[in-house]
Every structure is written in C-alpha cells, then in structure tokens.
XYZ file of C-alpha atoms in Angstrom:
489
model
C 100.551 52.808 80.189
C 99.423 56.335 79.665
C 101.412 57.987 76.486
C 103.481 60.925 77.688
C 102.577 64.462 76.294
C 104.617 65.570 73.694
C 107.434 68.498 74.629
C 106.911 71.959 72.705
C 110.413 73.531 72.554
C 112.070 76.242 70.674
C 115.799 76.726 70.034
C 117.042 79.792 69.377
C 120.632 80.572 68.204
C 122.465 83.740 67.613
C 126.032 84.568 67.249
C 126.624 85.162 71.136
C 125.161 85.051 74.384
C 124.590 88.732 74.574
C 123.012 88.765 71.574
C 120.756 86.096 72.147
C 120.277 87.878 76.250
C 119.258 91.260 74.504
C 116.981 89.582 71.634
C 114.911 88.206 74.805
C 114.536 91.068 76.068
C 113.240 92.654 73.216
C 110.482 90.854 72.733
C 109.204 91.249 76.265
C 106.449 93.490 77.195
C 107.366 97.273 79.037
C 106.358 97.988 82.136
C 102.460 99.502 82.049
C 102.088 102.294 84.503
C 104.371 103.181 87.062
C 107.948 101.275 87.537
C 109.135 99.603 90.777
C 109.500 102.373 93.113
C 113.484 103.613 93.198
C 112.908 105.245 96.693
C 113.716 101.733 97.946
C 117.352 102.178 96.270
C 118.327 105.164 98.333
C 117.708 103.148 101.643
C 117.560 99.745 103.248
C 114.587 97.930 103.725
C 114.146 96.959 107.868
C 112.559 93.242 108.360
C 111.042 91.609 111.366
C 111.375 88.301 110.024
C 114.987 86.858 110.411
C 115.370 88.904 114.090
C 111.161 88.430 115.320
C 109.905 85.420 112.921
C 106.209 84.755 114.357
C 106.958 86.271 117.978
C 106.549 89.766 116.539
C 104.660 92.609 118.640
C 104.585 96.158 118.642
C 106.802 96.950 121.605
C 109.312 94.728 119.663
C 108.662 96.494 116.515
C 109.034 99.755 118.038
C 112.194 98.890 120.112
C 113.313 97.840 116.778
C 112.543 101.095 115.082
C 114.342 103.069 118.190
C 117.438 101.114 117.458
C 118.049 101.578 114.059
C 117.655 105.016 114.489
C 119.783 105.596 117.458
C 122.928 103.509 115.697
C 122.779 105.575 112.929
C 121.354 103.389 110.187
C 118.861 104.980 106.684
C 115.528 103.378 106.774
C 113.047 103.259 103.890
C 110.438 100.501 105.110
C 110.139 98.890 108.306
C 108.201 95.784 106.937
C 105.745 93.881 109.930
C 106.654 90.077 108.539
C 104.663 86.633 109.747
C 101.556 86.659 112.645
C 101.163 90.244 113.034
C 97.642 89.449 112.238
C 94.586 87.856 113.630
C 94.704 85.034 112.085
C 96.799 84.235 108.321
C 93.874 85.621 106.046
C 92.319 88.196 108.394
C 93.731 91.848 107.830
C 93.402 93.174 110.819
C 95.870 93.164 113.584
C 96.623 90.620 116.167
C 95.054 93.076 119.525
C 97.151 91.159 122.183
C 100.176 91.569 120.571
C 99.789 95.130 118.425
C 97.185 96.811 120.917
C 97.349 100.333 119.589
C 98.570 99.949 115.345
C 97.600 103.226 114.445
C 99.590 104.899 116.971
C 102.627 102.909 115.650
C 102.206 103.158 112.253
C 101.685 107.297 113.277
C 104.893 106.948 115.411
C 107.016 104.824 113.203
C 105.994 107.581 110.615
C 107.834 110.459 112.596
C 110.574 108.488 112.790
C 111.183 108.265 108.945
C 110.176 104.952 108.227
C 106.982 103.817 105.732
C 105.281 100.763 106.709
C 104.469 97.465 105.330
C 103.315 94.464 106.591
C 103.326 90.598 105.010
C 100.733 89.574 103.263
C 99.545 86.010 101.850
C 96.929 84.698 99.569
C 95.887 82.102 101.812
C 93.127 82.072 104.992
C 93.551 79.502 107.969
C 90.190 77.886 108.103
C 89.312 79.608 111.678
C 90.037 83.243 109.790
C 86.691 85.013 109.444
C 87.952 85.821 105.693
C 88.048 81.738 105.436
C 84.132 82.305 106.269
C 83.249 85.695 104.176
C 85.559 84.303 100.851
C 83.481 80.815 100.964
C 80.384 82.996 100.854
C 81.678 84.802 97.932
C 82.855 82.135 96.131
C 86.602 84.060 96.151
C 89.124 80.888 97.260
C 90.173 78.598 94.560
C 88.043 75.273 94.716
C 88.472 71.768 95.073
C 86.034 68.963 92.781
C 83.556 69.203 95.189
C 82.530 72.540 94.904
C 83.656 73.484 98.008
C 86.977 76.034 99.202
C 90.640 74.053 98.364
C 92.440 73.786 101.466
C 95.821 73.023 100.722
C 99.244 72.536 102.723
C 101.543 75.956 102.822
C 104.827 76.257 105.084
C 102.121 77.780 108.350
C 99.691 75.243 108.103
C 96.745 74.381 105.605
C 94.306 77.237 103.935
C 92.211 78.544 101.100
C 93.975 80.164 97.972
C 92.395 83.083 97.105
C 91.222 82.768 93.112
C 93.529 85.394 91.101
C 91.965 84.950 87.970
C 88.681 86.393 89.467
C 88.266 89.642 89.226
C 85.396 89.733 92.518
C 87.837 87.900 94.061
C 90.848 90.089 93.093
C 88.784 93.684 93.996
C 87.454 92.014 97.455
C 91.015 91.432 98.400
C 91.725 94.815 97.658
C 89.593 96.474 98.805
C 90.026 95.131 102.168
C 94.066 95.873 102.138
C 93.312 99.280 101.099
C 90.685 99.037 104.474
C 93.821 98.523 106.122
C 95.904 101.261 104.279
C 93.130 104.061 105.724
C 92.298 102.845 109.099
C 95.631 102.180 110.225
C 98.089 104.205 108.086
C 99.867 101.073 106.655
C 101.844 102.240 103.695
C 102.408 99.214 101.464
C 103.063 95.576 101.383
C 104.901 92.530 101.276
C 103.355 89.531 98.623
C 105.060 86.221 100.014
C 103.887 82.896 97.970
C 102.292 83.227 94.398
C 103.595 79.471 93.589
C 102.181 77.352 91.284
C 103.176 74.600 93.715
C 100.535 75.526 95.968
C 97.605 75.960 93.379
C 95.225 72.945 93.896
C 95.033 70.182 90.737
C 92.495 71.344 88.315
C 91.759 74.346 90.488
C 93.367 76.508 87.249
C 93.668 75.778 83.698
C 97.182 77.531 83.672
C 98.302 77.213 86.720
C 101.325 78.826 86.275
C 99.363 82.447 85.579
C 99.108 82.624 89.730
C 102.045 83.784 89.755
C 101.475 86.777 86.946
C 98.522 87.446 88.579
C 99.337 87.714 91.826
C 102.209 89.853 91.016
C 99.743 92.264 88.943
C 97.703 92.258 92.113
C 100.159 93.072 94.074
C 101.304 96.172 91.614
C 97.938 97.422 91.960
C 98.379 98.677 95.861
C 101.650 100.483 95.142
C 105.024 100.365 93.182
C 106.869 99.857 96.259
C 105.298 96.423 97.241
C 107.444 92.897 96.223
C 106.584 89.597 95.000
C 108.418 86.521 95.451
C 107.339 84.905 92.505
C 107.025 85.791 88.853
C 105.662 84.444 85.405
C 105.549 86.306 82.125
C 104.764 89.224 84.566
C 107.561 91.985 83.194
C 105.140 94.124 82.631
C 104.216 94.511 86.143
C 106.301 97.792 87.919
C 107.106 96.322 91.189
C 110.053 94.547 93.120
C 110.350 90.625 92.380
C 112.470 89.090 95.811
C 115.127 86.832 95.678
C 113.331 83.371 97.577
C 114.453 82.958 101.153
C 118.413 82.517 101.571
C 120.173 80.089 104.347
C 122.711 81.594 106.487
C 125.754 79.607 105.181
C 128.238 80.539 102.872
C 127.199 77.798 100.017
C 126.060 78.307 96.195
C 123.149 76.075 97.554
C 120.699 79.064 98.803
C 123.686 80.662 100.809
C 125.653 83.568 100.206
C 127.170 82.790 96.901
C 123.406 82.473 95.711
C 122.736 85.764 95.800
C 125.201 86.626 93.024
C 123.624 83.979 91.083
C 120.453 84.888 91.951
C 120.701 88.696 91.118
C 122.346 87.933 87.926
C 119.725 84.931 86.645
C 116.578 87.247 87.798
C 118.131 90.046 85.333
C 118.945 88.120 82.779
C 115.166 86.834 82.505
C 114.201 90.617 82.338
C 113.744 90.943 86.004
C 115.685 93.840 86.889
C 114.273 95.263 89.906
C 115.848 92.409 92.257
C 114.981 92.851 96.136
C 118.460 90.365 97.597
C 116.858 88.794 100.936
C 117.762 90.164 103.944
C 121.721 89.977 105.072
C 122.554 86.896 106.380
C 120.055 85.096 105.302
C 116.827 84.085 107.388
C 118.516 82.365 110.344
C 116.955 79.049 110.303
C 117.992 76.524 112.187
C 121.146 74.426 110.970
C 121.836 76.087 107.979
C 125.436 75.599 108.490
C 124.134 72.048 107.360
C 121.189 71.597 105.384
C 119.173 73.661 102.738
C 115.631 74.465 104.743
C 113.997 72.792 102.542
C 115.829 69.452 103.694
C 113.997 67.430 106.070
C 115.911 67.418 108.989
C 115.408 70.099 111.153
C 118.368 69.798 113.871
C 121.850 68.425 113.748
C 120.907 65.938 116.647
C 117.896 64.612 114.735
C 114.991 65.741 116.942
C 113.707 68.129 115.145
C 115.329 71.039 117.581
C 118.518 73.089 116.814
C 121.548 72.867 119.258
C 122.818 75.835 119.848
C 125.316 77.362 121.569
C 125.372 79.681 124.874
C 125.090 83.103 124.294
C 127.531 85.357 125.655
C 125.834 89.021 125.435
C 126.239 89.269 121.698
C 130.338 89.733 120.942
C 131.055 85.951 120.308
C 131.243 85.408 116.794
C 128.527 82.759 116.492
C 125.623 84.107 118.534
C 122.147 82.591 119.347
C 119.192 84.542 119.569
C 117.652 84.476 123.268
C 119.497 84.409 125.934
C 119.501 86.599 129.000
C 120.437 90.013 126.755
C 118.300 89.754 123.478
C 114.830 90.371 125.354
C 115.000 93.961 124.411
C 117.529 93.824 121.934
C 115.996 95.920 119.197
C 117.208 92.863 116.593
C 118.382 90.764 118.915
C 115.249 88.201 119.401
C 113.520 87.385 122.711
C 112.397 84.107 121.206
C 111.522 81.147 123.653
C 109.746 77.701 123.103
C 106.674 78.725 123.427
C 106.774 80.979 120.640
C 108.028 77.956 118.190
C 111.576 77.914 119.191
C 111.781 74.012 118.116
C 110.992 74.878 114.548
C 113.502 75.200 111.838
C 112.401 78.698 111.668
C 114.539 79.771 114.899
C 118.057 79.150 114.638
C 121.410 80.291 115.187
C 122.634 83.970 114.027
C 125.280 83.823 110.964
C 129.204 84.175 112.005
C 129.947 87.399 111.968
C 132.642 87.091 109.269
C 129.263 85.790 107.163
C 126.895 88.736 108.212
C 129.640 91.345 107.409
C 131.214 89.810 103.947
C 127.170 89.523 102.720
C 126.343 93.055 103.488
C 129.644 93.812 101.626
C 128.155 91.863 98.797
C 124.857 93.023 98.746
C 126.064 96.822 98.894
C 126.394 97.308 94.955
C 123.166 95.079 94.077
C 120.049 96.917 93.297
C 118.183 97.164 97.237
C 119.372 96.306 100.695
C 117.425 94.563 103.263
C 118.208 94.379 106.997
C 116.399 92.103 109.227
C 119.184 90.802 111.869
C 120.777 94.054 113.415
C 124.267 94.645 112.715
C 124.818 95.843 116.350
C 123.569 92.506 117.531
C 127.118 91.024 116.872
C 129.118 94.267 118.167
C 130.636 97.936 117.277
C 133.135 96.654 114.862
C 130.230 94.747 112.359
C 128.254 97.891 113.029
C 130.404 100.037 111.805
C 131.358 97.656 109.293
C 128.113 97.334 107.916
C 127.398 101.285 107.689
C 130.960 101.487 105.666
C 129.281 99.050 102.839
C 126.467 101.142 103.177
C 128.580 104.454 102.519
C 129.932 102.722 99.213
C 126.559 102.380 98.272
C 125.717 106.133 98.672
C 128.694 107.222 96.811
C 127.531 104.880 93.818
C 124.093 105.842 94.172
C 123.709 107.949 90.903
C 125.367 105.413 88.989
C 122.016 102.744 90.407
C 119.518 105.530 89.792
C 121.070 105.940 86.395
C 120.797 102.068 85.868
C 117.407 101.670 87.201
C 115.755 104.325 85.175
C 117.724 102.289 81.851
C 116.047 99.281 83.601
C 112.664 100.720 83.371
C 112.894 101.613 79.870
C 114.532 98.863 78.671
C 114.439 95.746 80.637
C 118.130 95.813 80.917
C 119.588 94.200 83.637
C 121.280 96.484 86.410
C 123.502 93.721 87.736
C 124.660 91.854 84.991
C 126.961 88.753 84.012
C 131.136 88.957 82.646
C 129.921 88.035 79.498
C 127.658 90.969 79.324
C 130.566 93.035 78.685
C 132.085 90.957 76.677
C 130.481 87.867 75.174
C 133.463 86.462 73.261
C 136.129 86.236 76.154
C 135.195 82.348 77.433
C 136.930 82.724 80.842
C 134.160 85.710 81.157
C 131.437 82.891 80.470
C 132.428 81.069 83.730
C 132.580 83.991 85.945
C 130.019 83.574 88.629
C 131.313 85.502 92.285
C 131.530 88.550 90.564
C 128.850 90.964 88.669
C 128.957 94.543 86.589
C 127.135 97.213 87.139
C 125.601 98.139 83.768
C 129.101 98.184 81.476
C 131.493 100.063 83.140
C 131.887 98.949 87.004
C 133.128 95.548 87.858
C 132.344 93.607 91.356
C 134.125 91.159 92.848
C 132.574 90.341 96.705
C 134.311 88.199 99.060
C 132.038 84.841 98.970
C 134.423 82.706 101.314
C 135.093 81.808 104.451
C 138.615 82.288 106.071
C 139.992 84.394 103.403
C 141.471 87.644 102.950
C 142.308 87.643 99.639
C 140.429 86.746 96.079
C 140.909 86.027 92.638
C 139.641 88.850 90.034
C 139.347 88.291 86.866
C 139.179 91.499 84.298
C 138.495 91.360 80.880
C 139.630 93.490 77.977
C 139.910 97.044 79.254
C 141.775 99.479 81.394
C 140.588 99.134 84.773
C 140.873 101.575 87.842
C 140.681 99.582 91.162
C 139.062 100.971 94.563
C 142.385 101.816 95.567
C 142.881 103.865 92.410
C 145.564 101.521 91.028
C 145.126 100.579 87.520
C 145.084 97.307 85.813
C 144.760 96.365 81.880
C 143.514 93.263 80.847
C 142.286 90.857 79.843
C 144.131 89.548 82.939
C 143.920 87.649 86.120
C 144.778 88.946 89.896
C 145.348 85.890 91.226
C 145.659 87.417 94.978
C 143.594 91.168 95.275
C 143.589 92.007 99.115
C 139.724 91.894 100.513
C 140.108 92.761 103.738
C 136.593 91.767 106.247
C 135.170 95.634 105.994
C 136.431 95.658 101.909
C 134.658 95.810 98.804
C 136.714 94.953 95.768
C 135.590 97.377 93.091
C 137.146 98.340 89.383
C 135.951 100.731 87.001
C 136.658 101.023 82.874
C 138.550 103.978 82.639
C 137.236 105.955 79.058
C-alpha cells in the first residue's frame, strides 16, 4: 500500500484565546487598494435568487424593484442572480427573457438601486465563451490537452484558469463589456471552490479561491465572493455559503451567528449574512441541501402546502396570487419547480426572528419580500431595519477599524473577555466591537431567552441596567424584539 504523506502542523499557544485571535491577525497581510465598499452597510442588498431562482426576467425584476420601493424599504443593490444570461458563461443577456437590459439597468437606476448580476467561472459547453476560451487556451485543462469539463450544481462546464493572467484580463475585459454597454454596476462571484478544480489541473489548488477573489476585487469593491483562501488582502465582501430555511445550527438560522463570528475570527471581517430566511429550498425543514433527498415523499419533488394569498404562516411560492407578486414567485414546473431549488417559504416566525438577527451583523440581504407573508412581518422587518440605522455609526466606526486592522466587527464573548469560561461557550449571541452585546432570538416557539453578561455594567434596550458577570435566565424577546445591552463607561 501507498505510504501516506506526512502532516505539516504548527501549534501555537499563548496565554488566552484573544491573545492567540489577535496574534493571527497580526501577521496577516492589509488590505491593498481600496476596502470592501461600506455603502453596502447603510442599505440592504435586494436578491432575485430565493424569490425568482432560474425563472428570473425583467418584468419580474422590475415588478420587484416597484415593490420594494412602494413598501417603503432602502435599497443599495438589486443583484440579477442565476439564468439571466444566454447561456452560464456567455455575458450577455438572455433576449427572451431581458429584451430591453439597458433600459432596466437605466430605469432601475432612477429608482435608487445599483445593479449587479451573478457571475460564475464556468461555461456550459453550448456557451459561445465555451468556444472562444478553448481557442484561447483560457479554461483549466484536463490530461488530454483539451478544456476540463467538470460537474457544478447547473450542470457540467469549463473552469476558467485563474492563475492565467490572458485568461484572467479576457474575463475582464468582457465583464467590463458588460459594465459599458448595459450600465451594469457590479457583481456577484458565486463558486471559487477548490472542490470543483479538476485533478492536476493546478499545482495548488486551493489558490482558486485567492485568485478568484482578487479577480473579483479587480471590477469593484462592492462585488462578493463566496469563497476565500489566504485572500485578506483582497478589499471586497466574502458571503456567508447558502443558508437552509430552518431554524438549525446545521446551515439554518443559528448558523449565521456562527458563521459571522468564525469568518471574523479568520480575519474576514467584511461578512455579507445570506439573504433572510435562507434560500428556500425545498424541505429544509428536513434535510441540509446538500443531503440527497430532495422531497419528504422521496420523489425527488417537494410537497407543499396550498397557498392561501400569502397571510398563512407557512406559505408556498406559486399559487394563484404570487404571479405578480414583486417577491412572491410565479414559479411553475416548467421552470424547474421539481428541483430542490424551489421550495416552501420560511414560517413567518423564522423570516421575522432572522431579520431580527441579521439587523446588527455587518450587511443585510433581502431576497424573499417581507410583504409576501403580510403587514405585520412588513412592518416587522422595517423595525429591525430602524435598529440598524440608529446603530449605524457605531458599524461605520467598526468597519473602518476593520479595514485597518483586520479586527473583527462581530465578534465572540470571549473577545471581551477571554478568561470568563462560561463566555467561551457562548454561541447565540455576538458583540459588536467591545462595548455592545447581542443576544437574537434563534428558537422556535419562544418568547423569552437566556442572556448571559459578563463582567461589566450593562444598559439593556429597555434602558434597565444589569451588572455582571451574571445570567438572565428569562429576558423578554418578543417576535418584532431585538435583545440589545451596552457597557456603560
């Protein structure tokens, strides 16, 4: 039998975790030219993905648009998500289903929004960029010589070579095509995986991922990137990977604490949460998406349940009210309604305790409308959002200390204080910087939560004040509530 390799590791001790946090990020590299872009902070990001997936078209896109504007909501992008091209490697526009971009992008403009639409480093094989890269020599390639076509979550395609520079400035150069002829502001990087680089098509593969990212940085500091490797020197927004709509630590809801705070304590402080709610998939009450099963009944189709025009608390997408929705859907089977990609909406109680959640983390991303459930999760939803204008020179603050520094902007307990242990175990709840502690709602059914607070005089939401180190073993979380406490100097 073949000897294993030999493991190269490297412990490291120190006399706490903070310590040993902050010596890590000491050593890592600044960010070279401009940061992420903080514009992003002051308003939510507006996705087609979750409420359009792959049925997305411009009359949907611009219904969408009218709606968020009409209910009241701040917009920063309106990102174009999955099949508004061509075909997956082509950059220009699907004509069936966008007929007239320009005049969308021009319209969507006036109405306050920038524009970005997804983009992937992989070309279907029928993609006339499948053709022109081959030419070029620009996709990554197999042993014989020839393109790599390997499996991704749409099908099978090319990878486009990163560690070429041709290959690099060809892909540019034809997004930045797009940027001038259409008006297209910036974009979205999905993928980037090492998973998905071919054997021996790389010698490291795991530099995709830094170069991708580094790619991606060069069209704009307001793009994002899913993935990341020894790329902290790259100024732009690293995602949080696709959440389920369920309430569990496994990719649901509770993940995106954990998320936020791992991402930051790696040095990746610019964290983009996923959209609220999660994606939608199908049966993610049940199963992760990446388990096989892709319905409850084992066919491979969701159930779902009847719709009822949008108040029930459990609503489908379809159904004889979301075809003009604005968020709502408009999906059908023809339009891949038996994938695992088209599911059931989240509970409201699930949609409105997230965006409670995600209202203090560093960006907020829409995709399923709040006004798709009814008033009350509406107005919910702007509340959180009206918390997170009131705290917004305390982010700004924290982001520009981010950008110098690496410091996290959402961090851990034990960032405050590395020597209390129950602080250490802390994990559904986060501080902002060293002075504002966050304790979300991350459960279903419950009005009420455990907070703990460590050493410190602490001034609650409500203004009441609290010196620990102590446990409230039952703080009052209403649905529309945000437990928050602040160190009082």
């Amino acid at each position: 039998a073949e000897a294993a390799a030999a493991a190269d590791m490297r412990l490291c001790a120190d006399s706490d975790v903070r310590a040993a946090q902050e010596r890590l990020l000491s050593t890592l590299p600044r960010v070279q030219g401009a940061p992420p872009d903080r514009k992003l902070m002051a308003a939510p990001i507006w996705s087609t993905w979750a409420s359009f997936k792959m049925n997305v078209t411009q009359s949907k896109v611009e219904e969408f648009a009218s709606q968020i504007v009409s209910h009241g909501y701040p917009r920063s992008h309106l990102e174009i998500d999955d099949r508004w091209s061509s075909a997956y490697g082509d950059f220009t526009f699907d004509a069936v289903k966008f007929p007239s971009p320009a005049a969308m992008v021009e319209r969507l403009h006036a109405a306050g929004f920038s524009v970005t639409v997804w983009i992937i480093p992989f070309a279907e094989p029928n993609a006339t960029a499948f053709a022109e890269g081959a030419r070029l020599g620009h996709w990554l390639k197999g042993p014989d010589g020839a393109p790599a076509v390997v499996p991704w979550w749409q099908g099978k395609g090319a990878l486009l070579n990163v560690s070429s520079a041709d290959a690099c400035a060809w892909f540019v150069g034809r997004l930045r095509r797009l940027m001038a002829e259409v008006g297209i502001d910036g974009f979205k990087f999905d993928a980037g995986e090492t998973q998905f680089v071919p054997r021996g098509a790389m010698a490291a593969p795991n530099e995709y991922a830094r170069l991708w990212s580094k790619l991606a940085a060069s069209l704009g500091a307001a793009g994002e990137v899913r993935s990341a490797h020894r790329s902290h020197d790259v100024g732009i927004w690293v995602r949080e990977f696709d959440k389920d709509s369920r309430w569990s630590v496994h990719n649901g809801l509770r993940s995106l604490i954990t998320s936020a705070l791992q991402m930051g304590v790696l040095g990746y402080p610019f964290v983009l949460p996923d959209m609220v709610g999660g994606n939608a998939y199908a049966n993610d009450g049940e199963a992760s998406q990446w388990d096989e099963a892709a319905g409850p009944n084992g066919t491979g189709v969701p159930q779902r349940i009847p719709d009822d025009g949008g108040d029930n608390d459990n609503a489908t997408f379809g159904g004889r009210d979301s075809a003009d929705a604005g968020g709502g859907g408009g999906w059908s089977a023809s339009g891949g309604g038996g994938s695992f990609f088209f599911g059931e909406l989240p509970s409201k109680e699930l949609f409105i305790r997230w965006c409670f959640a995600n209202a203090l983390l560093p960006a907020v991303q829409f995709s399923v409308a709040p006004w798709r459930y009814d008033a009350r999760t509406s107005s919910a939803c702007l509340s959180a959002l009206r918390i997170r204008d009131a705290r917004m020179p305390q982010l700004q603050a924290l982001a520009a200390e981010a950008a110098a520094s690496r410091q996290p902007m959402v961090r851990p307990l034990w960032a405050y204080d590395p020597k209390d242990p129950t602080c250490q175990q802390i994990d559904d709840a986060f501080m902002l910087g060293n002075a504002t502690l966050v304790a979300p709602v991350l459960d279903a059914g419950i009005l009420s939560r455990p907070v703990y607070l460590p050493a410190g005089r602490w001034r609650s939401e409500r203004g009441r004040l609290f010196e620990g180190p102590r446990w409230i073993h039952e703080y009052a979380a209403p649905l529309d509530h945000l437990p928050v406490f602040d160190l009082e100097a």
